[in-house]
PDB file of C-alpha atoms in Angstrom:
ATOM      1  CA  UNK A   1     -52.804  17.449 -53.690  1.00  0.00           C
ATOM      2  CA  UNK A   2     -49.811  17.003 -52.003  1.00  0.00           C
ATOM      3  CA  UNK A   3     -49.063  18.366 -48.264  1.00  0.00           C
ATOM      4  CA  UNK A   4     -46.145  19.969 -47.310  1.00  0.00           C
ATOM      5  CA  UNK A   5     -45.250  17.336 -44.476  1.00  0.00           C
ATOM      6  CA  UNK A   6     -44.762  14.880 -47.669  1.00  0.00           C
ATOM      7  CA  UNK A   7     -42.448  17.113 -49.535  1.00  0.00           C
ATOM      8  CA  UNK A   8     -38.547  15.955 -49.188  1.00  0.00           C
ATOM      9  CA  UNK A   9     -36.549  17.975 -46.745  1.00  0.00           C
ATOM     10  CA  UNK A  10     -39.233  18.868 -44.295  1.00  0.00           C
ATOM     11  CA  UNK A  11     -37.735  16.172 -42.321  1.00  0.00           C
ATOM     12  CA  UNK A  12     -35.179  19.306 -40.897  1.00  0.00           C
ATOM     13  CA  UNK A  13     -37.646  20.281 -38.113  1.00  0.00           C
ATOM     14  CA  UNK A  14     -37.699  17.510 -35.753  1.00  0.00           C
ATOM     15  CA  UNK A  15     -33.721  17.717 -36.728  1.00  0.00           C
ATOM     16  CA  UNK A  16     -33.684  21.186 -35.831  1.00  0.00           C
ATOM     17  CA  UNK A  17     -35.208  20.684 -32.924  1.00  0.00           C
ATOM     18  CA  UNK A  18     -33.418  17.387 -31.639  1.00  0.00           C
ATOM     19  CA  UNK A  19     -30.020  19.414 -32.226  1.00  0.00           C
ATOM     20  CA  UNK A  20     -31.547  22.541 -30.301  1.00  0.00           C
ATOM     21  CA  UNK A  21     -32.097  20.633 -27.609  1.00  0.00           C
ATOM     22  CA  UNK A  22     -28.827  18.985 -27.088  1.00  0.00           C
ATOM     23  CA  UNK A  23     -27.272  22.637 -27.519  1.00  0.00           C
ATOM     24  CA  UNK A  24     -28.790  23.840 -24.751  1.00  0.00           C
ATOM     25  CA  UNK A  25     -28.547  20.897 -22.386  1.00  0.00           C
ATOM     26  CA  UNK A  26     -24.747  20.902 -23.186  1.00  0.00           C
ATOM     27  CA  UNK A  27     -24.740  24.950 -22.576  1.00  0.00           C
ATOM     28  CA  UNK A  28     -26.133  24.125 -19.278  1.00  0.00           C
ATOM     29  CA  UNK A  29     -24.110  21.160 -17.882  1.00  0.00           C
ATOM     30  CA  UNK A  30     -21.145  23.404 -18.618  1.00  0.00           C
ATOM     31  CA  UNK A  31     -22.513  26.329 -17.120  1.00  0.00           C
ATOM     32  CA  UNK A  32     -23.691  24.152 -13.736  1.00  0.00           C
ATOM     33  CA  UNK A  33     -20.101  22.115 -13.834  1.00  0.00           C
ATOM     34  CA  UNK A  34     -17.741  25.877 -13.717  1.00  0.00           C
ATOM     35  CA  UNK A  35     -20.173  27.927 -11.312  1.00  0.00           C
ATOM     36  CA  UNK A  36     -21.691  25.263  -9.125  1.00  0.00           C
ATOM     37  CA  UNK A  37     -24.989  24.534  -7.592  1.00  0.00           C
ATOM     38  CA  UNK A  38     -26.941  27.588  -6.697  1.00  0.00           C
ATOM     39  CA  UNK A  39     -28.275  26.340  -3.005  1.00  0.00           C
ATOM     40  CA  UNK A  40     -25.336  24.341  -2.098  1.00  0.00           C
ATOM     41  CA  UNK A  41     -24.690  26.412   0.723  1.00  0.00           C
ATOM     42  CA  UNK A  42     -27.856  25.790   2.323  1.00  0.00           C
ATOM     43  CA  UNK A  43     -27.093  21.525   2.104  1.00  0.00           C
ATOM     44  CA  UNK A  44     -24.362  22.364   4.333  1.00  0.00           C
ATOM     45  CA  UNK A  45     -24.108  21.401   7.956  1.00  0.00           C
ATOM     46  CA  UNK A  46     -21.866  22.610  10.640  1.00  0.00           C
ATOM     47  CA  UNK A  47     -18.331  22.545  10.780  1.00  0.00           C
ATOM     48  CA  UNK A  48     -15.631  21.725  13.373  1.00  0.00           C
ATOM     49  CA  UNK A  49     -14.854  25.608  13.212  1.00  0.00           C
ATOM     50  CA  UNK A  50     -18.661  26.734  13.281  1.00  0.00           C
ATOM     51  CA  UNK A  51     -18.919  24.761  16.657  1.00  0.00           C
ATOM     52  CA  UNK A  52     -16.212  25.672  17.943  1.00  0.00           C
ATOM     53  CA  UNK A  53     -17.324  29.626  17.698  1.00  0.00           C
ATOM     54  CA  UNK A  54     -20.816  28.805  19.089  1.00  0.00           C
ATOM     55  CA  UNK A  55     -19.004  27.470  22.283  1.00  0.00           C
ATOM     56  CA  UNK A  56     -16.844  30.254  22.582  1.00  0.00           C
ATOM     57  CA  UNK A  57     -19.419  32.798  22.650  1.00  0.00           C
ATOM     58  CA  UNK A  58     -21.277  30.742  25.498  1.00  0.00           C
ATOM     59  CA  UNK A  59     -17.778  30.951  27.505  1.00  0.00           C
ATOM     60  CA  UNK A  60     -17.323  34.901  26.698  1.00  0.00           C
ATOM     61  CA  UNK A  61     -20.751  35.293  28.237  1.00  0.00           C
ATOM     62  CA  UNK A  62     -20.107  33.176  31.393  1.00  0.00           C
ATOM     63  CA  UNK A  63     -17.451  35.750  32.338  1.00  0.00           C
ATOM     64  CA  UNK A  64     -18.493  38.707  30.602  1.00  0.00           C
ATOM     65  CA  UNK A  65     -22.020  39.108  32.313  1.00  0.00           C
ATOM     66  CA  UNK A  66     -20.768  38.566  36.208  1.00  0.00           C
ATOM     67  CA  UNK A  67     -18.359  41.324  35.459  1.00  0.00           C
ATOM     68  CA  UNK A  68     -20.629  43.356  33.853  1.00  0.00           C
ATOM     69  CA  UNK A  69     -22.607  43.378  36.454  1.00  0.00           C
ATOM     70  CA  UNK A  70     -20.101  44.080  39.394  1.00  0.00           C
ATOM     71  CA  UNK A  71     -18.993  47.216  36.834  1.00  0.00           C
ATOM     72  CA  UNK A  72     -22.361  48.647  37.754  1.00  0.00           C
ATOM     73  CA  UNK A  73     -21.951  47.973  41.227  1.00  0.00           C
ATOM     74  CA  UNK A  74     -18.096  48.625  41.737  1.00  0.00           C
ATOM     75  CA  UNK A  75     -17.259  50.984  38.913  1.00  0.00           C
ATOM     76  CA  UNK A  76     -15.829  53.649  40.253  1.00  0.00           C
ATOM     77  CA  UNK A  77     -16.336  56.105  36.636  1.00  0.00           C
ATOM     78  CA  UNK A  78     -19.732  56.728  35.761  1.00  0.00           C
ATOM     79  CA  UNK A  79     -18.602  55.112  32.353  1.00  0.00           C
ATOM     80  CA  UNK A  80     -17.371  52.375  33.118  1.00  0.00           C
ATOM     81  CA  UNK A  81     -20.870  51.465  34.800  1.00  0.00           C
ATOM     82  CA  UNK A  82     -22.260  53.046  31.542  1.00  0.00           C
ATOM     83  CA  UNK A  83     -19.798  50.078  30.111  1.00  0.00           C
ATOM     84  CA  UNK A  84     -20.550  47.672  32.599  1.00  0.00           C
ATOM     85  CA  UNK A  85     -24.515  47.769  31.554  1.00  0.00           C
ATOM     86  CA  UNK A  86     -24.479  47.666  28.128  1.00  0.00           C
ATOM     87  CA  UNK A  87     -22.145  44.646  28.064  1.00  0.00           C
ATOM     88  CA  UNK A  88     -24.258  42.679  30.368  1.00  0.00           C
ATOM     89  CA  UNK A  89     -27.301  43.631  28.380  1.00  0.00           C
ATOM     90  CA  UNK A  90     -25.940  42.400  24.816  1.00  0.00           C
ATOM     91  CA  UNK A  91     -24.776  39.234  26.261  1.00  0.00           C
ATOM     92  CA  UNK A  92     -27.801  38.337  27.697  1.00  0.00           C
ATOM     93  CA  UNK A  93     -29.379  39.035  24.155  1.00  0.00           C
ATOM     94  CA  UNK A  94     -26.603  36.905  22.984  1.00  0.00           C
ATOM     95  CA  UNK A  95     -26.746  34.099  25.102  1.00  0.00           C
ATOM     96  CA  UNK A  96     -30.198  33.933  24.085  1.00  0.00           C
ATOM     97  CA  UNK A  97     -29.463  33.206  20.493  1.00  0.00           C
ATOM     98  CA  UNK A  98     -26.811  31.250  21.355  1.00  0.00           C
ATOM     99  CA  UNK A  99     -28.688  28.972  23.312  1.00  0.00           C
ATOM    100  CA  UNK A 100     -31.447  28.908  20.039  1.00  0.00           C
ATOM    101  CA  UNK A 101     -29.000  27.637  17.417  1.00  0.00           C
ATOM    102  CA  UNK A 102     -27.290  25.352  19.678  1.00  0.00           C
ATOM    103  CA  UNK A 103     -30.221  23.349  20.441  1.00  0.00           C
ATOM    104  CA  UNK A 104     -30.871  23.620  17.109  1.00  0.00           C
ATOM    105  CA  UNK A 105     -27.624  21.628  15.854  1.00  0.00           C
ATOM    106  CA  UNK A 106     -27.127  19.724  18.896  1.00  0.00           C
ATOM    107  CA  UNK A 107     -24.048  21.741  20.659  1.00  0.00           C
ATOM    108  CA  UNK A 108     -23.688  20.779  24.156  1.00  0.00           C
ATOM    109  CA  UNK A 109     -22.535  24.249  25.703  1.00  0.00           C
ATOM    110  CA  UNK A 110     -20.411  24.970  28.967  1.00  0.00           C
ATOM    111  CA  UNK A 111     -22.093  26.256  32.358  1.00  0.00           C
ATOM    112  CA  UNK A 112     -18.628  27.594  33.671  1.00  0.00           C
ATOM    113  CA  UNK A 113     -16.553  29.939  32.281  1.00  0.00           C
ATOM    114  CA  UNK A 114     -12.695  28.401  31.095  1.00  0.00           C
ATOM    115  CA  UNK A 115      -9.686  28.760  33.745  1.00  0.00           C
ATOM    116  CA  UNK A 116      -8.300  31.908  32.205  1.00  0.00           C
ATOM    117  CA  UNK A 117     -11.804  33.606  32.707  1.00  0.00           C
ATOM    118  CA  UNK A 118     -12.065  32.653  36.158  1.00  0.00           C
ATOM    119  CA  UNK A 119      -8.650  34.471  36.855  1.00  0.00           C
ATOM    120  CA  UNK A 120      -9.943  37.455  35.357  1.00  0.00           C
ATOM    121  CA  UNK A 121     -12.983  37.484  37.284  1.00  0.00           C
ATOM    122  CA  UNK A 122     -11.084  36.493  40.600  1.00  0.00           C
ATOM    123  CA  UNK A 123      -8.102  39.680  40.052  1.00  0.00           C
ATOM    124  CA  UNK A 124     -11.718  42.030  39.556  1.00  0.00           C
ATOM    125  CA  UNK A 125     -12.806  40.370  42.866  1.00  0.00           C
ATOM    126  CA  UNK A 126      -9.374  41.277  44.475  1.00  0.00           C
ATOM    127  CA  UNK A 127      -9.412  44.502  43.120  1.00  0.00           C
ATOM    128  CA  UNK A 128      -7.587  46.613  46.076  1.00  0.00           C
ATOM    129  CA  UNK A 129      -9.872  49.979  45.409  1.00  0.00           C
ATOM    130  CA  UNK A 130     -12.348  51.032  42.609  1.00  0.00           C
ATOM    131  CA  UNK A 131     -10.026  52.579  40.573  1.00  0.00           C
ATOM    132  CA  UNK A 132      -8.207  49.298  39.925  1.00  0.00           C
ATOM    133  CA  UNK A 133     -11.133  47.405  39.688  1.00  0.00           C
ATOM    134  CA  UNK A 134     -11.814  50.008  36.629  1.00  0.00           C
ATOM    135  CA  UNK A 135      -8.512  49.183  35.161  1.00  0.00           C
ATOM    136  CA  UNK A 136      -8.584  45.389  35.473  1.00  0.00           C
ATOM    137  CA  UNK A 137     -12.328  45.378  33.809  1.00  0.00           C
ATOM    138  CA  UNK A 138     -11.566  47.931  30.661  1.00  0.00           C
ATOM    139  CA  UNK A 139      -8.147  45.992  30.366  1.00  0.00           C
ATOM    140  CA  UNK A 140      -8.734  42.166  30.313  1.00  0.00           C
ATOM    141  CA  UNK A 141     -12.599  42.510  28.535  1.00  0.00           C
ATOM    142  CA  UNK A 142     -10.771  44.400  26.130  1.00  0.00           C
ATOM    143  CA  UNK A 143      -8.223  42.326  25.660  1.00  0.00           C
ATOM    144  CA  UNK A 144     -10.750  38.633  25.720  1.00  0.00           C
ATOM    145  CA  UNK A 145     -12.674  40.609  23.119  1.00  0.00           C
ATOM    146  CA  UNK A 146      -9.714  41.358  20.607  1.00  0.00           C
ATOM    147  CA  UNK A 147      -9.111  37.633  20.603  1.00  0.00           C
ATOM    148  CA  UNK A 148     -12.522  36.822  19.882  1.00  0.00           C
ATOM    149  CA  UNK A 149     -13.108  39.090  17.272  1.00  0.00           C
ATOM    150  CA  UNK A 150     -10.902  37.609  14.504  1.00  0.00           C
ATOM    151  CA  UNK A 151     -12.154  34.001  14.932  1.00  0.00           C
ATOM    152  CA  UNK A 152     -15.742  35.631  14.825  1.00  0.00           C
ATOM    153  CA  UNK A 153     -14.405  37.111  11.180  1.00  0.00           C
ATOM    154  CA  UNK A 154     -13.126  34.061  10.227  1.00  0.00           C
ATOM    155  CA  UNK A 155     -16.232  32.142  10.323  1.00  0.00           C
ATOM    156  CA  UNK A 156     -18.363  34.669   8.885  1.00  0.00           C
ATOM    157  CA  UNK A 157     -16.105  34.990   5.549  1.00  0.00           C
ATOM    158  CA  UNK A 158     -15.788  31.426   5.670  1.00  0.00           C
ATOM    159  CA  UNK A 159     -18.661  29.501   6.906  1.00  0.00           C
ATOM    160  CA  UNK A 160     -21.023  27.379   4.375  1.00  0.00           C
ATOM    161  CA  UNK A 161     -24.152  27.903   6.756  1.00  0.00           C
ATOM    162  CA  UNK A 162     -26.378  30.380   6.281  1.00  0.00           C
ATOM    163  CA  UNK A 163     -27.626  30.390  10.124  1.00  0.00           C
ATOM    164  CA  UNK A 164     -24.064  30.419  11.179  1.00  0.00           C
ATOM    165  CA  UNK A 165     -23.588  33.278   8.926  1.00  0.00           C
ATOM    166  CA  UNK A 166     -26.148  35.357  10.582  1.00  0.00           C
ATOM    167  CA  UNK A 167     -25.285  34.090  14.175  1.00  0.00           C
ATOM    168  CA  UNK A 168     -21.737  35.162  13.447  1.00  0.00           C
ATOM    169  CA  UNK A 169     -22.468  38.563  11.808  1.00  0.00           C
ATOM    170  CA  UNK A 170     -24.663  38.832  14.954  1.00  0.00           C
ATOM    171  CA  UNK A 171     -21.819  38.207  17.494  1.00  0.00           C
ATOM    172  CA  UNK A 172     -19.536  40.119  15.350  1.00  0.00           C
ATOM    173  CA  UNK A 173     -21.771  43.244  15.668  1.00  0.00           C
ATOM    174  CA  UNK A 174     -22.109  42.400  19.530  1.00  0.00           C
ATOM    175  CA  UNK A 175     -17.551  42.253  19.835  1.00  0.00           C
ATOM    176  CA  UNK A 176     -16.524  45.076  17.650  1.00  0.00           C
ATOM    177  CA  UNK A 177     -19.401  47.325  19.738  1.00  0.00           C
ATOM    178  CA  UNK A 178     -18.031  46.007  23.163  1.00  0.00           C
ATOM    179  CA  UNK A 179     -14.428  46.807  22.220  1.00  0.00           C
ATOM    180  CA  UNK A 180     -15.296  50.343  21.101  1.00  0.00           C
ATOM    181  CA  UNK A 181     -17.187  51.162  24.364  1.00  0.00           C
ATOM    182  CA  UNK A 182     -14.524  49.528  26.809  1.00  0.00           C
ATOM    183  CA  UNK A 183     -11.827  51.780  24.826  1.00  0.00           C
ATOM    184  CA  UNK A 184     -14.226  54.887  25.655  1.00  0.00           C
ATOM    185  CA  UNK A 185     -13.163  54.416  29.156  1.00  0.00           C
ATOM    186  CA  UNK A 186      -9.582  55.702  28.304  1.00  0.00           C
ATOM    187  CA  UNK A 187      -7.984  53.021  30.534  1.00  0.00           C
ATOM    188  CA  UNK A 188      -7.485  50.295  28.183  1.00  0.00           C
ATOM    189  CA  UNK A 189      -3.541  49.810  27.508  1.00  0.00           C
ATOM    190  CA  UNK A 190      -2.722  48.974  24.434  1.00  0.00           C
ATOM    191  CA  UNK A 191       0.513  47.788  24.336  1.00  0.00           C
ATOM    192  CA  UNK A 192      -0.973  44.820  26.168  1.00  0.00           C
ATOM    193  CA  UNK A 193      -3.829  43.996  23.972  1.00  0.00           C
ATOM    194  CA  UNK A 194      -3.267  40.982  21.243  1.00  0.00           C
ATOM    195  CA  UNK A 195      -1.152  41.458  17.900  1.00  0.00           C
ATOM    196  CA  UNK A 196      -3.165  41.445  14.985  1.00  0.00           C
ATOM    197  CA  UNK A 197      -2.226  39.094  12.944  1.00  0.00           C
ATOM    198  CA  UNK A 198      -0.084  39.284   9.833  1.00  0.00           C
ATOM    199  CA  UNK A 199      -2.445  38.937   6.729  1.00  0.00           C
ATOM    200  CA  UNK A 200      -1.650  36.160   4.009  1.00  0.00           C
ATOM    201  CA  UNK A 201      -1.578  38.365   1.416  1.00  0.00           C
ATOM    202  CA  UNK A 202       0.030  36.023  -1.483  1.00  0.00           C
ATOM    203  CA  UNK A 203      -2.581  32.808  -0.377  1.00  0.00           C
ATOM    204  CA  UNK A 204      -5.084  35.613  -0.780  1.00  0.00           C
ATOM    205  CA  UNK A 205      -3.860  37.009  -4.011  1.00  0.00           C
ATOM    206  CA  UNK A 206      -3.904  33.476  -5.875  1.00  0.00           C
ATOM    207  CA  UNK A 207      -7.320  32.489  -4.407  1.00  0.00           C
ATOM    208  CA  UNK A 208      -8.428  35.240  -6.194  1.00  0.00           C
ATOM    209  CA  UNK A 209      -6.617  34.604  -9.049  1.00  0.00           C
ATOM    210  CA  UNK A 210      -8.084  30.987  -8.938  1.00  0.00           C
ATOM    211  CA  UNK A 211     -11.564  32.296  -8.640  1.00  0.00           C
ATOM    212  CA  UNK A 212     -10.897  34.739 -11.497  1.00  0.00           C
ATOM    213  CA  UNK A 213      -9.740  32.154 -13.725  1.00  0.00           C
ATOM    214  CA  UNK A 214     -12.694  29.632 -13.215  1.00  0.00           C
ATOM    215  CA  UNK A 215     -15.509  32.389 -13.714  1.00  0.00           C
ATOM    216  CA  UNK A 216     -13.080  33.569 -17.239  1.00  0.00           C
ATOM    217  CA  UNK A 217     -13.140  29.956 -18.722  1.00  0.00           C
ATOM    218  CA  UNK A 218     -16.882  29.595 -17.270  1.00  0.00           C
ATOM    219  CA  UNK A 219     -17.828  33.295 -19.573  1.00  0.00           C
ATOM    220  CA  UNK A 220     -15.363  32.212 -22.703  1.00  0.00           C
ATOM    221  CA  UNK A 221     -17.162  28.407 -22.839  1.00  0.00           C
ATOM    222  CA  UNK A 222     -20.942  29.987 -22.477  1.00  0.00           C
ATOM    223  CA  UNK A 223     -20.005  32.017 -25.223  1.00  0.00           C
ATOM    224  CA  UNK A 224     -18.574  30.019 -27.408  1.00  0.00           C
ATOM    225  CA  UNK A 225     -21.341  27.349 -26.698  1.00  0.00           C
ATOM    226  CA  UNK A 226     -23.784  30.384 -27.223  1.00  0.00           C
ATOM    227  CA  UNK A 227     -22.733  31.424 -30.019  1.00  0.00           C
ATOM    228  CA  UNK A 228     -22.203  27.796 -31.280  1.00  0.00           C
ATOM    229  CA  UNK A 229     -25.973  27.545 -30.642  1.00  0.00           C
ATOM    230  CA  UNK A 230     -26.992  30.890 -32.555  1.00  0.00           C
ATOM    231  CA  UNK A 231     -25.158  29.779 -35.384  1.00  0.00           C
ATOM    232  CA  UNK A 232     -26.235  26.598 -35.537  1.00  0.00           C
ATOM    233  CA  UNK A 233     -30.074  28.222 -35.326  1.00  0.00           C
ATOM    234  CA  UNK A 234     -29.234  30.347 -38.089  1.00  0.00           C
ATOM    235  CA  UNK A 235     -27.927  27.689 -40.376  1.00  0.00           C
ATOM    236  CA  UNK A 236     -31.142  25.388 -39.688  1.00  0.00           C
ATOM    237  CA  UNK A 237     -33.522  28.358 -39.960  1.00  0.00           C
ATOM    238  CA  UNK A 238     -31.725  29.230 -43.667  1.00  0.00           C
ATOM    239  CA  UNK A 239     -31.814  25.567 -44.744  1.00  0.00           C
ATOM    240  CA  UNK A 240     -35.730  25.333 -43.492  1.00  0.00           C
ATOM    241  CA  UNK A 241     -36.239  28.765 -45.592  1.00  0.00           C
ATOM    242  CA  UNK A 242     -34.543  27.484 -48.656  1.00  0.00           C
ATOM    243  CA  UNK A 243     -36.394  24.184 -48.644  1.00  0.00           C
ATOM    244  CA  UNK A 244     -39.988  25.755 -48.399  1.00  0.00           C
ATOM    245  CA  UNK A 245     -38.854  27.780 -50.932  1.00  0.00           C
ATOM    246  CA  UNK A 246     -38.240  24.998 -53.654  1.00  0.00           C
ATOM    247  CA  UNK A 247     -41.498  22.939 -52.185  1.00  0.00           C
ATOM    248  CA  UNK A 248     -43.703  26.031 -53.176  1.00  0.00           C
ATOM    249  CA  UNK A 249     -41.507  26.007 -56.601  1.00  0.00           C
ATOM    250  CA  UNK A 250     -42.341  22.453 -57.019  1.00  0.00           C
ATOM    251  CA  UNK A 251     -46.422  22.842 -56.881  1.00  0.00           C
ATOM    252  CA  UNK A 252     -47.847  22.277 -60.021  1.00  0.00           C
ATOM    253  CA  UNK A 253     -49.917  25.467 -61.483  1.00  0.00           C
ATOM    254  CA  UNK A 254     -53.818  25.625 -60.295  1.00  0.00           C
ATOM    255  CA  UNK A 255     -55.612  24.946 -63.880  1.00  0.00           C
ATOM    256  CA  UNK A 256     -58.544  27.697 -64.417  1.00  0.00           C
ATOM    257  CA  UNK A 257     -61.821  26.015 -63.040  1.00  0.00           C
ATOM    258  CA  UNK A 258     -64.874  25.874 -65.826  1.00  0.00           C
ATOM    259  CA  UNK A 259     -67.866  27.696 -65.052  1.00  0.00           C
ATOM    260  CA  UNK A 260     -69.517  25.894 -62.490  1.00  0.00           C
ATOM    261  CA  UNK A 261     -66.546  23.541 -61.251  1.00  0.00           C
ATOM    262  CA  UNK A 262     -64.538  23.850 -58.020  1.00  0.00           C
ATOM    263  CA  UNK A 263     -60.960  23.145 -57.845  1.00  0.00           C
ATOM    264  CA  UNK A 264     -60.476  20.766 -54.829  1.00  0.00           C
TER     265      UNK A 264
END
């Protein structure tokens, strides 16, 4: 009797399965090739940029906890002692975690704060009464924390790291809470506080239009190879129908068995 794996045609299922396969790899080479590798953010190491905020952070502290704690011990508002705490409180916490990731990556970090900082601590120092010293603290922290709290954006929305990512969101909590409570004080000025700077709109319009445009061609070729695929299934699955079919045609009719006799 004959078996179906010797009937002609039956040959289509290793075909049908070779061609399956090659669908699908090609689907996903395409897919991989538009949208990327899912963990390549975690290959990456640090940057020129993502040192360069770890160091700064280490310098704001330098300055920022000495005055901190003469606020509590010069201020002459209850708030800005209020101020004066808190500040040296979160930078402690921060120094802490600054310390972690830098030995972490190997950043050597500074143990004195930059020029600039040292002249704000010295005009607190020579601070005629309290009520200057008041104004000189609210004024210049304010003013060292609106610098630092763009760069601290910039390398959270742009860093490849993910532990640089959560130091920066970190620090960038720390800044924006710092600059609230030093404007609480009602002596910060200002007119002297640093411009914001003016957004690149049209760079950031056509990055997004750039991004838009890769993830459109990546959705039009997974669909086309997708439905490439499908109908290529379809066709196979037909043709594998059809040939069964005419193989169960083909089989000769069983002839009626005497009594006694088994048809083998």
């Amino acid at each position: 009797m004959t078996s179906a794996s010797d009937l002609p045609g039956e040959t289509a299922g290793p075909s049908f399965s070779r061609f399956s396969r090659l669908l699908l790899v090609l689907l996903t080479m395409a897919s991989v090739s538009l949208l990327g590798p899912a963990d390549d953010a975690h290959a990456q190491g640090l940057t020129a940029a993502d040192r360069n905020l770890i160091v700064n952070v280490k310098l704001a502290g330098l300055w920022e906890m000495p005055a901190g704690m003469w606020a509590q011990e010069r201020g002459k508002s209850q708030r800005t002692r209020e101020v004066g705490r808190a500040l040296m409180i979160d930078h402690g916490r921060l120094d802490t975690a600054t310390h972690d990731i830098a030995d972490r990556f190997g950043i050597p970090l500074p143990n004195e704060p930059s020029d600039q900082q040292a002249a704000w601590l010295g005009e607190m120092k020579a601070a005629r009464d309290d009520s200057e010293f008041d104004r000189i603290f609210a004024n210049r922290l304010r003013y060292a924390h609106g610098v630092l709290f763009p760069i601290i954006a910039q390398i959270r929305a742009g860093t490849r790291n993910d532990v640089v990512r959560d130091y920066a969101t970190t620090a960038n909590q720390a800044v924006l809470r710092h600059m609230t409570l030093l404007e609480s004080t009602g002596l910060v000025d200002q007119a002297q506080m640093p411009e914001a700077p003016v957004p690149q709109s049209n760079s950031a319009n056509a990055a997004m239009d750039v991004g838009f445009g890769d993830m459109a061609l990546g959705l039009v070729l997974t669909v086309v190879l997708g439905g490439g695929l499908f109908f290529a299934l379809r066709t196979l699955r037909s043709k594998n129908t059809r040939t069964r079919k005419r193989a169960v045609g083909s089989e000769p009719e069983l002839v009626p068995s005497a009594p006694g006799e088994i048809n083998v």
